[in-house]
C-alpha atoms as a printed R data frame, in Angstrom:
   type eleno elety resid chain resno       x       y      z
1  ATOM     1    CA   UNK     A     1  -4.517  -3.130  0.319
2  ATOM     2    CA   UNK     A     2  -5.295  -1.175  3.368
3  ATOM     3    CA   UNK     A     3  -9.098  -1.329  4.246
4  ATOM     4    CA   UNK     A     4 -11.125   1.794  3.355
5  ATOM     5    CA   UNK     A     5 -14.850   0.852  3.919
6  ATOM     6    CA   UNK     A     6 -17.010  -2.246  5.369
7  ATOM     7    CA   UNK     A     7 -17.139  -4.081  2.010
8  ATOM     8    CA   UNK     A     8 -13.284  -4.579  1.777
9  ATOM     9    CA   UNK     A     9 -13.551  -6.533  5.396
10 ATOM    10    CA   UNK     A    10 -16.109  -8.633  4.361
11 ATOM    11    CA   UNK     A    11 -14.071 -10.853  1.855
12 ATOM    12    CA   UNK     A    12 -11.423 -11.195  5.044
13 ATOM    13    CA   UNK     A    13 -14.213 -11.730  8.099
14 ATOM    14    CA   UNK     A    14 -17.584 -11.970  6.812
15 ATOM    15    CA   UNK     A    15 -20.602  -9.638  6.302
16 ATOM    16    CA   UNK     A    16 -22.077  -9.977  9.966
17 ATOM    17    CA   UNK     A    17 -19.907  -8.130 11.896
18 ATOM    18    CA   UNK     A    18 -21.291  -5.724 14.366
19 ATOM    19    CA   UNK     A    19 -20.475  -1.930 13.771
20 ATOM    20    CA   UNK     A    20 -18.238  -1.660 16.312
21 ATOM    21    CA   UNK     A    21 -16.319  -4.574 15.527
22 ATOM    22    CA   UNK     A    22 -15.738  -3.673 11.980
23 ATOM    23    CA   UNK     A    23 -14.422  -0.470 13.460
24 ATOM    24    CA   UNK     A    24 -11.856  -2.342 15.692
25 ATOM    25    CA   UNK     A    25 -11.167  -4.541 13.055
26 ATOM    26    CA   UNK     A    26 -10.129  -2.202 10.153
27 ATOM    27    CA   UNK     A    27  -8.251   0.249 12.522
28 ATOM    28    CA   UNK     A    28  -6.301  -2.634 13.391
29 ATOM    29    CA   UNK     A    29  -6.028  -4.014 10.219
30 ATOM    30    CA   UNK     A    30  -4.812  -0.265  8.826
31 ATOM    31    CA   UNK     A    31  -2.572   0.422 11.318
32 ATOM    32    CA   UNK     A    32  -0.901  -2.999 11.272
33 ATOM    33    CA   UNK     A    33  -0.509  -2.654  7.504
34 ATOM    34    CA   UNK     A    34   0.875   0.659  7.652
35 ATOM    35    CA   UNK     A    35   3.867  -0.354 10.105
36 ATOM    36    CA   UNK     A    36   4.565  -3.134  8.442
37 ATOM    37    CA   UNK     A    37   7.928  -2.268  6.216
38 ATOM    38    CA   UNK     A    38   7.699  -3.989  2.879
39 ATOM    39    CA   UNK     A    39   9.853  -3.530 -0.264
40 ATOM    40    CA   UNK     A    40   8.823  -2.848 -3.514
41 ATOM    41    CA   UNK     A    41   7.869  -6.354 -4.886
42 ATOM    42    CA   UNK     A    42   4.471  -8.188 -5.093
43 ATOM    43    CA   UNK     A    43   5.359 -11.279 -2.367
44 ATOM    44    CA   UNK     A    44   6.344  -8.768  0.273
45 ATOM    45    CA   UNK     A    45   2.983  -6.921 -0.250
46 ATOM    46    CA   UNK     A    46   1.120 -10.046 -0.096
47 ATOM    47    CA   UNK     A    47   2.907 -11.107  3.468
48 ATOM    48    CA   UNK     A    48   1.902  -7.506  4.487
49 ATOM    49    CA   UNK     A    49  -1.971  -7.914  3.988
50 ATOM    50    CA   UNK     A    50  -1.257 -11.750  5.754
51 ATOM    51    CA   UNK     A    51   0.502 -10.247  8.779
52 ATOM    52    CA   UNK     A    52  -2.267  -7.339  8.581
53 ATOM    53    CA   UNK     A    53  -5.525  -9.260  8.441
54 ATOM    54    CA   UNK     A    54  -3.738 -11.932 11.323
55 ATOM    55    CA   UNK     A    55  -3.074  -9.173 13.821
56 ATOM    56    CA   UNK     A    56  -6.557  -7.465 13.034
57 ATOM    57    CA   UNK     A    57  -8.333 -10.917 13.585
58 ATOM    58    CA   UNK     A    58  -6.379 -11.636 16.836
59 ATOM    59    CA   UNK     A    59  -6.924  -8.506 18.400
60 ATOM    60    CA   UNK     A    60 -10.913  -8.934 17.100
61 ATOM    61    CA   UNK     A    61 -10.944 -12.255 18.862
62 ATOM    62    CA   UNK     A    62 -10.290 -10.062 22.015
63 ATOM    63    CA   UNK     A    63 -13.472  -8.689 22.354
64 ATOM    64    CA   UNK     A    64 -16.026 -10.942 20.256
65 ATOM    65    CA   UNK     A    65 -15.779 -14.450 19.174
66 ATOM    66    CA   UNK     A    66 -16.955 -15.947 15.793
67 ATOM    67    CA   UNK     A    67 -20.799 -18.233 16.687
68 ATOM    68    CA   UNK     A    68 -20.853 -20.744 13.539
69 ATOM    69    CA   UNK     A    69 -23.778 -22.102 15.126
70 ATOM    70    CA   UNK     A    70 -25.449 -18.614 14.865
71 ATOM    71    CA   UNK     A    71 -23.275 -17.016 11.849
72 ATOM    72    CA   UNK     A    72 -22.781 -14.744 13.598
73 ATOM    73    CA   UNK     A    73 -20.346 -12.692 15.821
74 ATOM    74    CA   UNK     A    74 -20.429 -12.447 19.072
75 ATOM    75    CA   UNK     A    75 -19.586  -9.539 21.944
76 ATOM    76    CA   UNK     A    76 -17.056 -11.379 24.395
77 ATOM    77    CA   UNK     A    77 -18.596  -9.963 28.220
């Protein structure tokens, strides 16, 4: 299900990202699950919201970094 607001990404990365990192992560997310080629069954369109949400985290983890100790995210300098 391709993200359309800040509530879908909170089941997938929590509800204390920053602004701008939602932003990065559901453009990533969309675009991700929007080239990904899937057929018309159910288990290929589950696979395509795994591969989405994986290569919207990683490129996330680029530029902030999760602080359990905080609960928090945090900007990467």
């Amino acid at each position: 299900m391709k993200h359309e607001n800040k509530l879908d990404i909170f089941v997938d990365v929590g509800n204390d990202l920053p602004m701008q990192a939602h932003i990065i992560y559901k453009r990533a997310f969309n675009q991700a699950y929007l080239g990904y080629k899937v057929k018309d069954n159910r288990r290929n369109e589950i696979y395509r919201e795994e591969y989405a949400h994986k290569k919207a985290l990683n490129i996330l983890k680029e530029k902030y970094k999760r602080d359990n100790l905080l609960e928090s995210w945090q900007q990467i300098h």
